[in-house]
């Protein structure tokens, strides 16, 4: 029986055609309705697939006496069943909320591709299940299982997991953007936008917070390392043993010493609004650190944000035993020894963080390696606890950088603002920072207003640098003074495009392939005069990254 084709880039197959019809010459985004009937069809396919998974688990338990391979397959299927059913619940809620939702034409095409792919997955999974022999004791049956059926099922389970993760992010974007279009502008618009994401992802924190409660006494913080722009601290504001482990990050430059109390309060109010938005972040979903609160340091005349450490992560420790908050900028100075899929997952997670910043209705304005944080894995070794099962030193070493590249988390929100807020259109002349800035944002004054497109450009520069990391003769961009200092912003971009295409030296395609180079080029060539639809960013950047990652 011939199977329906299921290309790896199923969600990008229509990207080139939909982009032409999604936006008019005057910048108006065309929309199309996705009806409750269409959503109901996707829900039906999802439920059928979930039922098949349950049947497959029952059948596999009785197949070949449930050996280790079968147990692993059952575990993998069960792991995918739960998020699939949760996703079905989300779709059902969306469907029940309205008879039709208005989405962009590109989003509509994404919906059709998702539904088509799940239908194919359902059919293929049903066929594989029907081929499990009732009496698997024969030589032919054993050979078939060993030669192709086991691997075929494992591949199908992996593909299903990839589909669920991608569909979840896509529908988060579609639903959040649809709701965001209905959010009234105003003081709490960003919180409402984050609330939309909270509502969509039931796993996210929904704890209410009083804005005033986010202000933490600066004197309650105890530095665990050398104080700098960003450093490790513990706080005495809870009953946790030894204090709550946090990260403190100064915001802005020091304010003038002749400001009035009212003017200082206005700065504090802006910091409080940002802290309120970041407080509701779920770091494992958004790759944005959860904000614990904010502080005012009158001694240095500065405000700062407090971030919580991600689950199962800890600070790095230097040779002197001091805690350190590592950024990608520091890691780029060391040769990587981790698998290639670690790097691609890292890239995909950074793009996902940018997507969530934009869905909340903000622009980050400072996407560069020193604002991308990386934490060490916690070990299960406890001092003085001989009964605790511990990892040997070699295993612990292999779980740390440079042999493992853990997930990134986006920080550095000191210049972030709502897209509805006015931009001061100023900048600075630091060439190391300008490498990551769009050419139209590198003047000291009278820059173009900062847009989401400028963030996408910055992301492209970071992805290019990550792609080249580990290549022969690689040098982090911030150390390439002879290359980047003293040339015009347009010349900087042209040089980055040369590095992408491989015009003068080996381009990034040599190391990570043409698809990776294409998405980097998409970011570097982004039109800053037009809004980049969420679907276009998902298709051209996030999905392509995820497809490259999953192909390894």
Coordinates of C-alpha atoms in Angstrom, one line a residue:
X1 CA 0.0 0.0 0.0
X2 CA 1.3 3.4 -0.9
X3 CA 1.6 5.8 1.9
X4 CA 0.8 9.5 1.8
X5 CA 4.0 11.5 1.5
X6 CA 5.2 13.0 4.7
X7 CA 8.2 15.3 3.9
X8 CA 10.4 16.5 6.7
X9 CA 9.6 20.1 5.9
X10 CA 5.9 19.6 6.0
X11 CA 5.2 23.0 7.6
X12 CA 7.3 24.9 5.2
X13 CA 6.1 23.4 2.0
X14 CA 3.8 26.4 1.2
X15 CA 6.0 29.2 2.6
X16 CA 7.0 30.6 -0.8
X17 CA 3.5 30.7 -2.1
X18 CA 1.8 32.1 0.9
X19 CA 4.2 34.9 1.5
X20 CA 3.3 36.5 -1.8
X21 CA -0.4 36.7 -1.0
X22 CA -0.3 37.5 2.7
X23 CA 0.5 41.2 2.6
X24 CA -0.6 43.9 0.2
X25 CA 1.5 46.6 -1.3
X26 CA 0.4 49.1 1.4
X27 CA 1.3 46.7 4.2
X28 CA -2.2 45.4 5.0
X29 CA -2.2 41.8 6.2
X30 CA -4.9 39.7 4.6
X31 CA -6.7 37.3 6.9
X32 CA -8.8 34.2 6.5
X33 CA -11.1 32.4 8.9
X34 CA -10.3 29.0 10.3
X35 CA -13.8 27.6 11.1
X36 CA -14.8 25.5 14.1
X37 CA -15.4 22.7 11.5
X38 CA -11.8 22.8 10.4
X39 CA -10.6 22.7 14.0
X40 CA -13.0 19.9 14.7
X41 CA -11.4 17.9 11.9
X42 CA -7.9 18.4 13.4
X43 CA -9.3 17.5 16.9
X44 CA -10.8 14.3 15.5
X45 CA -7.5 13.3 13.9
X46 CA -5.7 14.0 17.2
X47 CA -8.1 11.9 19.2
X48 CA -7.9 9.0 16.8
X49 CA -4.1 9.2 16.9
X50 CA -4.2 9.2 20.8
X51 CA -6.5 6.2 20.7
X52 CA -4.1 4.4 18.3
X53 CA -1.2 5.1 20.7
X54 CA -3.1 3.5 23.6
X55 CA -3.9 0.5 21.4
X56 CA -0.3 0.3 20.3
X57 CA 0.9 0.3 23.9
X58 CA -1.5 -2.6 24.8
X59 CA -0.5 -4.6 21.7
X60 CA 3.2 -4.1 22.2
X61 CA 3.0 -5.3 25.8
X62 CA 1.9 -8.7 24.6
X63 CA 4.3 -8.7 21.7
X64 CA 7.6 -10.7 22.0
X65 CA 7.1 -11.1 25.8
X66 CA 7.7 -7.3 26.4
X67 CA 11.5 -7.3 26.0
X68 CA 13.6 -4.2 26.7
X69 CA 13.1 -2.8 23.2
X70 CA 9.3 -3.1 23.6
X71 CA 9.4 -1.5 27.0
X72 CA 11.4 1.5 25.6
X73 CA 8.9 1.9 22.8
X74 CA 5.9 1.7 25.2
X75 CA 7.6 4.4 27.4
X76 CA 8.2 6.6 24.3
X77 CA 4.6 6.2 23.1
X78 CA 3.2 6.9 26.6
X79 CA 5.4 10.0 26.8
X80 CA 3.8 11.4 23.6
X81 CA 0.2 10.5 24.5
X82 CA 0.0 12.9 27.4
X83 CA 1.0 16.1 25.5
X84 CA -1.1 15.1 22.5
X85 CA -4.2 14.8 24.7
X86 CA -3.4 18.1 26.3
X87 CA -3.0 19.7 22.9
X88 CA -6.4 18.3 21.9
X89 CA -7.9 20.0 24.9
X90 CA -6.3 23.3 23.8
X91 CA -7.8 23.0 20.3
X92 CA -11.2 22.1 21.8
X93 CA -11.1 25.2 23.9
X94 CA -10.2 27.4 20.9
X95 CA -12.9 25.7 18.8
X96 CA -15.5 26.3 21.6
X97 CA -14.6 30.0 22.0
X98 CA -15.8 31.0 18.6
X99 CA -17.3 29.7 15.4
X100 CA -14.4 31.0 13.4
X101 CA -11.2 32.8 14.3
X102 CA -9.6 35.3 11.9
X103 CA -5.9 34.5 11.2
X104 CA -3.4 35.5 8.6
X105 CA -3.4 33.7 5.3
X106 CA 0.1 32.3 6.2
X107 CA -1.3 31.0 9.5
X108 CA -4.2 29.4 7.7
X109 CA -1.7 27.5 5.4
X110 CA 0.2 26.4 8.5
X111 CA -3.1 25.0 9.9
X112 CA -3.7 23.0 6.8
X113 CA -0.2 21.6 6.7
X114 CA -0.5 20.6 10.4
X115 CA -3.8 18.8 9.9
X116 CA -2.6 17.0 6.7
X117 CA 0.6 15.8 8.5
X118 CA -1.3 14.5 11.5
X119 CA -3.7 12.6 9.3
X120 CA -0.8 10.9 7.6
X121 CA 0.8 10.1 10.9
X122 CA -2.5 8.6 12.1
X123 CA -2.7 6.4 9.0
X124 CA 0.9 5.2 9.2
X125 CA 0.6 4.4 12.9
X126 CA -2.6 2.4 12.3
X127 CA -0.9 0.4 9.5
X128 CA 2.2 -0.4 11.6
X129 CA -0.1 -1.6 14.4
X130 CA -1.9 -3.9 12.1
X131 CA 1.3 -5.6 11.0
X132 CA 2.2 -6.8 14.5
X133 CA 1.7 -10.5 14.3
X134 CA -0.6 -12.3 16.7
X135 CA 2.0 -15.1 16.9
X136 CA 5.5 -13.5 16.7
X137 CA 7.4 -16.7 17.4
X138 CA 8.2 -17.6 13.8
X139 CA 11.5 -16.9 12.2
X140 CA 10.0 -14.6 9.5
X141 CA 8.3 -12.5 12.2
X142 CA 11.4 -12.3 14.4
X143 CA 13.5 -11.3 11.4
X144 CA 11.0 -8.7 10.3
X145 CA 11.0 -7.2 13.7
X146 CA 14.7 -7.1 14.0
X147 CA 15.3 -5.8 10.5
X148 CA 12.8 -3.0 10.0
X149 CA 9.6 -3.0 12.1
X150 CA 11.2 -1.9 15.3
X151 CA 13.2 0.8 13.7
X152 CA 10.2 1.9 11.7
X153 CA 8.1 2.3 14.8
X154 CA 10.9 4.1 16.6
X155 CA 11.2 6.6 13.7
X156 CA 7.4 7.1 13.7
X157 CA 7.3 7.8 17.4
X158 CA 10.0 10.3 17.1
X159 CA 8.2 12.0 14.2
X160 CA 5.0 12.1 16.2
X161 CA 6.9 13.8 19.1
X162 CA 8.3 16.4 16.7
X163 CA 4.9 17.1 15.3
X164 CA 3.4 17.6 18.8
X165 CA 6.1 20.1 19.8
X166 CA 5.9 22.0 16.6
X167 CA 2.1 22.1 16.5
X168 CA 2.1 23.3 20.1
X169 CA 4.3 26.2 19.4
X170 CA 2.5 27.1 16.2
X171 CA -0.9 27.1 17.8
X172 CA 0.5 29.1 20.7
X173 CA 1.5 31.7 18.2
X174 CA -1.7 31.6 16.2
X175 CA -4.0 31.8 19.3
X176 CA -1.9 34.3 21.2
X177 CA -1.6 36.6 18.1
X178 CA -5.3 36.4 17.4
X179 CA -6.1 37.3 21.0
X180 CA -3.4 40.0 21.0
X181 CA -5.1 41.7 18.1
X182 CA -8.1 42.2 20.4
X183 CA -6.1 43.4 23.4
X184 CA -6.7 47.1 24.1
X185 CA -3.6 49.2 24.3
X186 CA -2.8 50.7 27.6
X187 CA -0.8 50.3 30.8
X188 CA -1.5 46.6 31.3
X189 CA -1.5 45.5 27.6
X190 CA 1.7 43.5 27.9
X191 CA 0.5 41.7 31.0
X192 CA -2.7 40.8 29.1
X193 CA -0.7 39.5 26.2
X194 CA 1.4 37.3 28.6
X195 CA -1.9 36.3 30.2
X196 CA -3.0 35.0 26.8
X197 CA 0.0 32.7 26.7
X198 CA -0.6 31.7 30.3
X199 CA -4.2 30.8 29.4
X200 CA -3.1 28.8 26.4
X201 CA -0.3 26.8 28.2
X202 CA -1.9 25.4 31.3
X203 CA 1.5 24.5 32.6
X204 CA 2.5 28.1 33.0
X205 CA 2.3 29.9 36.3
X206 CA -0.9 31.7 37.0
X207 CA -0.1 33.0 40.4
X208 CA -1.5 36.5 40.9
X209 CA 1.0 39.1 42.0
X210 CA 0.6 42.6 43.4
X211 CA 3.0 44.9 41.5
X212 CA 4.1 46.5 44.8
X213 CA 5.2 43.1 46.1
X214 CA 7.8 42.7 43.3
X215 CA 10.0 45.4 44.9
X216 CA 12.6 43.6 47.0
X217 CA 15.0 45.3 49.5
X218 CA 18.4 45.6 47.9
X219 CA 20.0 45.1 51.3
X220 CA 18.5 41.6 51.5
X221 CA 20.7 40.4 48.7
X222 CA 24.0 38.7 49.3
X223 CA 26.5 38.5 46.4
X224 CA 27.8 35.0 45.7
X225 CA 30.4 36.2 43.2
X226 CA 32.1 39.3 42.1
X227 CA 29.5 42.1 41.6
X228 CA 29.2 43.2 38.0
X229 CA 26.4 44.0 35.6
X230 CA 25.0 40.6 36.2
X231 CA 25.9 38.3 39.2
X232 CA 24.7 35.5 41.4
X233 CA 23.0 36.4 44.7
X234 CA 21.0 34.8 47.5
X235 CA 18.0 36.6 49.0
X236 CA 16.7 36.5 52.6
X237 CA 13.1 37.3 51.5
X238 CA 11.9 33.7 52.0
X239 CA 12.4 30.9 54.5
X240 CA 14.5 28.8 52.1
X241 CA 17.5 27.2 53.6
X242 CA 20.5 29.4 52.8
X243 CA 18.3 31.9 51.0
X244 CA 16.8 31.9 47.6
X245 CA 19.3 31.5 44.8
X246 CA 18.8 34.3 42.2
X247 CA 20.5 36.3 39.5
X248 CA 20.7 40.1 39.8
X249 CA 21.0 42.2 36.7
X250 CA 21.4 45.9 36.7
X251 CA 19.2 47.9 34.3
X252 CA 20.0 51.1 32.4
X253 CA 22.8 53.4 33.2
X254 CA 22.9 55.2 36.6
X255 CA 20.4 58.0 36.7
X256 CA 21.5 61.5 37.4
X257 CA 22.0 62.5 41.0
X258 CA 19.9 65.6 40.5
X259 CA 16.6 63.8 39.6
X260 CA 13.6 64.5 41.8
X261 CA 11.9 61.8 43.8
X262 CA 9.0 61.8 41.3
X263 CA 11.4 61.3 38.3
X264 CA 13.1 58.4 40.1
X265 CA 9.7 56.9 40.8
X266 CA 8.9 57.1 37.1
X267 CA 12.0 55.0 36.3
X268 CA 11.0 52.5 39.0
X269 CA 7.5 52.3 37.5
X270 CA 8.9 51.3 34.1
X271 CA 11.1 48.6 35.7
X272 CA 8.1 47.3 37.7
X273 CA 6.0 47.0 34.6
X274 CA 8.7 44.9 32.9
X275 CA 9.1 42.8 36.1
X276 CA 5.3 42.1 36.1
X277 CA 5.5 40.7 32.6
X278 CA 8.6 38.6 33.2
X279 CA 7.2 37.3 36.5
X280 CA 4.6 35.3 34.5
X281 CA 7.2 33.6 32.3
X282 CA 7.7 29.8 32.3
X283 CA 11.4 29.4 31.5
X284 CA 11.1 25.8 30.2
X285 CA 8.5 26.8 27.7
X286 CA 9.6 30.4 26.7
X287 CA 13.4 30.2 27.4
X288 CA 13.0 33.5 29.2
X289 CA 14.0 33.6 32.8
X290 CA 11.2 34.0 35.4
X291 CA 11.5 37.3 37.2
X292 CA 11.5 37.1 41.0
X293 CA 11.2 40.9 41.5
X294 CA 13.2 44.0 41.1
X295 CA 15.5 46.2 43.4
X296 CA 16.5 49.8 43.7
X297 CA 20.2 50.4 44.6
X298 CA 20.3 54.1 45.8
X299 CA 24.1 53.8 46.3
X300 CA 24.8 53.3 42.6
X301 CA 21.6 55.1 41.5
X302 CA 20.4 52.1 39.5
X303 CA 17.5 49.6 39.3
X304 CA 17.9 45.9 38.6
X305 CA 15.9 42.8 38.0
X306 CA 16.0 39.6 40.0
X307 CA 15.7 36.3 38.0
X308 CA 15.1 32.8 39.4
X309 CA 17.4 30.0 38.4
X310 CA 15.8 27.5 35.9
X311 CA 14.7 24.1 37.3
X312 CA 17.6 21.6 37.8
X313 CA 20.2 24.2 36.9
X314 CA 22.8 25.9 39.0
X315 CA 25.5 28.6 38.7
X316 CA 29.0 27.9 37.3
X317 CA 31.8 28.0 39.9
X318 CA 35.2 29.6 39.1
X319 CA 38.6 28.4 40.3
X320 CA 38.3 30.5 43.5
X321 CA 34.9 28.8 44.3
X322 CA 32.8 31.9 43.5
X323 CA 29.5 31.6 41.7
X324 CA 29.4 32.9 38.2
X325 CA 26.6 33.6 35.7
X326 CA 27.8 32.3 32.3
X327 CA 26.8 33.9 29.0
X328 CA 27.2 32.6 25.5
X329 CA 29.8 35.3 24.9
X330 CA 32.1 33.5 27.4
X331 CA 31.4 30.1 26.0
X332 CA 32.3 31.2 22.5
X333 CA 35.9 31.5 23.6
X334 CA 36.2 27.8 24.2
X335 CA 36.3 25.0 21.6
X336 CA 33.0 23.0 21.7
X337 CA 33.1 19.2 22.2
X338 CA 29.4 18.6 22.4
X339 CA 27.3 16.9 19.7
X340 CA 26.0 18.9 16.8
X341 CA 22.4 18.4 17.8
X342 CA 23.1 20.3 21.0
X343 CA 24.1 23.3 19.0
X344 CA 21.0 23.1 16.8
X345 CA 18.7 22.7 19.8
X346 CA 20.4 25.7 21.3
X347 CA 19.7 27.8 18.2
X348 CA 16.1 26.6 18.1
X349 CA 15.5 27.6 21.7
X350 CA 16.9 31.1 21.2
X351 CA 14.6 31.6 18.2
X352 CA 11.7 30.4 20.4
X353 CA 12.6 32.9 23.1
X354 CA 12.5 35.7 20.5
X355 CA 9.1 34.4 19.3
X356 CA 7.7 34.7 22.8
X357 CA 9.1 38.2 23.4
X358 CA 7.3 39.3 20.2
X359 CA 4.0 37.5 21.1
X360 CA 3.9 39.4 24.4
X361 CA 4.1 42.6 22.2
X362 CA 7.6 43.6 23.2
X363 CA 10.9 44.2 21.4
X364 CA 14.1 43.0 23.1
X365 CA 16.6 45.4 21.4
X366 CA 19.7 43.7 22.8
X367 CA 19.8 40.1 21.4
X368 CA 23.5 39.2 21.5
X369 CA 25.7 36.6 23.1
X370 CA 26.2 38.4 26.4
X371 CA 22.4 38.4 27.0
X372 CA 22.0 34.7 26.4
X373 CA 22.7 32.8 29.6
X374 CA 23.7 29.2 30.1
X375 CA 23.6 27.3 33.4
X376 CA 25.3 24.1 34.6
X377 CA 23.4 20.9 35.4
X378 CA 22.8 20.1 39.0
X379 CA 24.5 16.9 40.1
X380 CA 23.1 14.4 42.6
X381 CA 26.3 14.4 44.7
X382 CA 25.8 15.8 48.2
X383 CA 28.6 16.6 50.5
X384 CA 28.7 14.3 53.6
X385 CA 25.9 12.0 52.3
X386 CA 27.5 8.6 51.7
X387 CA 24.2 6.9 51.2
X388 CA 23.2 9.0 48.2
X389 CA 23.8 7.4 44.9
X390 CA 26.3 9.7 43.2
X391 CA 27.8 10.1 39.8
X392 CA 31.5 9.5 39.3
X393 CA 33.7 12.4 38.4
X394 CA 33.9 11.4 34.7
X395 CA 30.1 11.2 34.3
X396 CA 29.7 14.6 36.0
X397 CA 32.4 16.1 33.7
X398 CA 30.6 14.8 30.6
X399 CA 27.4 16.5 31.7
X400 CA 29.1 19.9 31.8
X401 CA 30.4 22.3 29.1
X402 CA 32.2 21.9 26.8
X403 CA 30.9 18.3 26.4
X404 CA 27.3 19.3 26.9
X405 CA 25.6 22.6 25.7
X406 CA 22.6 23.2 27.9
X407 CA 19.5 25.1 27.0
X408 CA 19.9 28.9 26.6
X409 CA 17.8 31.5 28.5
X410 CA 17.3 35.0 27.2
X411 CA 18.0 37.9 29.6
X412 CA 19.2 41.5 29.2
X413 CA 15.8 43.2 29.0
X414 CA 17.2 46.6 30.2
X415 CA 16.2 48.3 26.9
X416 CA 13.2 46.2 26.1
X417 CA 9.9 48.0 25.6
X418 CA 6.4 47.4 24.3
X419 CA 6.0 47.9 20.6
X420 CA 3.3 50.5 21.5
X421 CA 5.7 52.6 23.5
X422 CA 7.7 55.4 22.0
X423 CA 11.3 54.7 21.1
X424 CA 14.0 57.2 22.1
X425 CA 15.8 56.3 18.8
X426 CA 19.3 56.8 20.4
X427 CA 22.2 54.3 20.4
X428 CA 25.9 54.2 21.2
X429 CA 29.0 53.8 19.1
X430 CA 30.3 50.6 20.7
X431 CA 31.4 48.5 17.6
X432 CA 31.2 45.2 19.6
X433 CA 27.5 45.9 20.2
X434 CA 26.8 47.3 16.7
X435 CA 27.8 44.0 15.1
X436 CA 24.4 42.6 16.3
X437 CA 22.4 45.8 15.5
X438 CA 20.5 46.3 12.3
X439 CA 22.3 48.9 10.1
X440 CA 19.4 51.4 10.6
X441 CA 19.9 51.2 14.4
X442 CA 23.6 52.1 14.6
X443 CA 23.5 55.9 14.7
X444 CA 24.1 57.8 17.9
X445 CA 20.8 59.8 17.4
X446 CA 17.9 59.8 15.0
X447 CA 17.8 56.1 14.5
X448 CA 14.8 54.5 12.9
X449 CA 12.2 53.4 15.4
X450 CA 13.1 49.9 16.8
X451 CA 10.9 47.2 15.4
X452 CA 10.5 43.4 15.7
X453 CA 12.4 43.1 12.4
X454 CA 15.5 44.6 14.1
X455 CA 15.3 41.8 16.7
X456 CA 15.2 39.2 13.9
X457 CA 18.3 40.7 12.3
X458 CA 20.1 40.5 15.7
X459 CA 19.0 36.8 16.0
X460 CA 20.5 36.1 12.5
X461 CA 23.9 37.5 13.6
X462 CA 23.8 35.3 16.7
X463 CA 22.8 32.2 14.7
X464 CA 25.6 32.9 12.2
X465 CA 28.2 33.1 15.0
X466 CA 26.9 29.9 16.6
X467 CA 27.0 28.1 13.2
X468 CA 30.6 29.0 12.7
X469 CA 31.6 28.2 16.3
X470 CA 34.1 25.3 16.3
X471 CA 35.2 25.8 12.7
X472 CA 38.9 26.0 12.0
X473 CA 40.3 29.4 13.0
X474 CA 37.0 30.6 14.6
X475 CA 37.2 33.8 16.6
X476 CA 34.2 35.3 18.5
X477 CA 32.9 38.4 16.7
X478 CA 33.6 40.7 19.6
X479 CA 37.3 39.9 19.3
X480 CA 37.5 40.7 15.6
X481 CA 38.3 44.4 15.9
X482 CA 40.3 44.5 12.7
X483 CA 37.3 43.1 10.8
X484 CA 34.4 45.1 12.2
X485 CA 35.7 48.3 13.8
X486 CA 35.8 51.4 11.6
X487 CA 33.5 50.2 8.8
X488 CA 30.1 51.4 7.9
X489 CA 26.9 49.6 9.2
X490 CA 26.1 48.4 5.6
X491 CA 29.6 47.1 5.2
X492 CA 29.2 45.1 8.5
X493 CA 26.0 43.5 7.1
X494 CA 27.6 42.7 3.8
X495 CA 30.5 41.1 5.5
X496 CA 28.1 39.0 7.6
X497 CA 26.3 38.0 4.4
X498 CA 29.7 37.0 2.9
X499 CA 30.3 34.8 5.9
X500 CA 26.9 33.2 5.4
X501 CA 27.2 32.6 1.7
X502 CA 30.9 31.7 1.8
X503 CA 31.8 34.3 -0.8
X504 CA 35.4 34.7 0.4
X505 CA 35.9 31.9 2.9
X506 CA 33.9 28.8 3.9
X507 CA 30.4 29.9 4.7
X508 CA 28.2 28.6 7.4
X509 CA 26.5 26.2 4.9
X510 CA 29.8 24.2 4.9
X511 CA 29.3 23.4 8.5
X512 CA 25.5 23.3 9.0
X513 CA 24.1 23.0 5.5
X514 CA 22.2 25.2 3.0
X515 CA 18.9 25.3 5.0
X516 CA 20.7 26.8 8.0
X517 CA 22.5 29.4 5.7
X518 CA 19.1 30.2 4.1
X519 CA 17.4 31.0 7.4
X520 CA 20.4 33.1 8.6
X521 CA 20.2 35.0 5.3
X522 CA 16.5 35.5 5.8
X523 CA 17.2 37.2 9.1
X524 CA 20.0 39.4 7.8
X525 CA 18.0 40.5 4.8
X526 CA 14.8 41.2 6.8
X527 CA 12.9 44.3 5.6
X528 CA 12.8 46.6 8.5
X529 CA 10.2 48.7 6.8
X530 CA 7.5 46.0 7.0
X531 CA 6.1 44.0 9.9
X532 CA 7.2 40.3 9.9
X533 CA 4.1 38.1 10.4
X534 CA 4.5 35.5 13.1
X535 CA 3.8 32.7 10.6
X536 CA 6.7 34.0 8.4
X537 CA 9.1 33.9 11.4
X538 CA 7.9 30.4 12.3
X539 CA 8.2 29.1 8.8
X540 CA 11.5 30.7 7.8
X541 CA 13.4 30.5 11.0
X542 CA 12.0 28.4 13.9
X543 CA 10.5 25.5 12.0
X544 CA 13.6 25.2 9.7
X545 CA 15.9 25.1 12.7
X546 CA 13.7 22.5 14.4
X547 CA 13.6 20.4 11.2
X548 CA 17.4 20.5 10.9
X549 CA 17.7 19.5 14.5
X550 CA 15.3 16.6 14.3
X551 CA 17.0 15.2 11.1
X552 CA 20.1 14.4 13.1

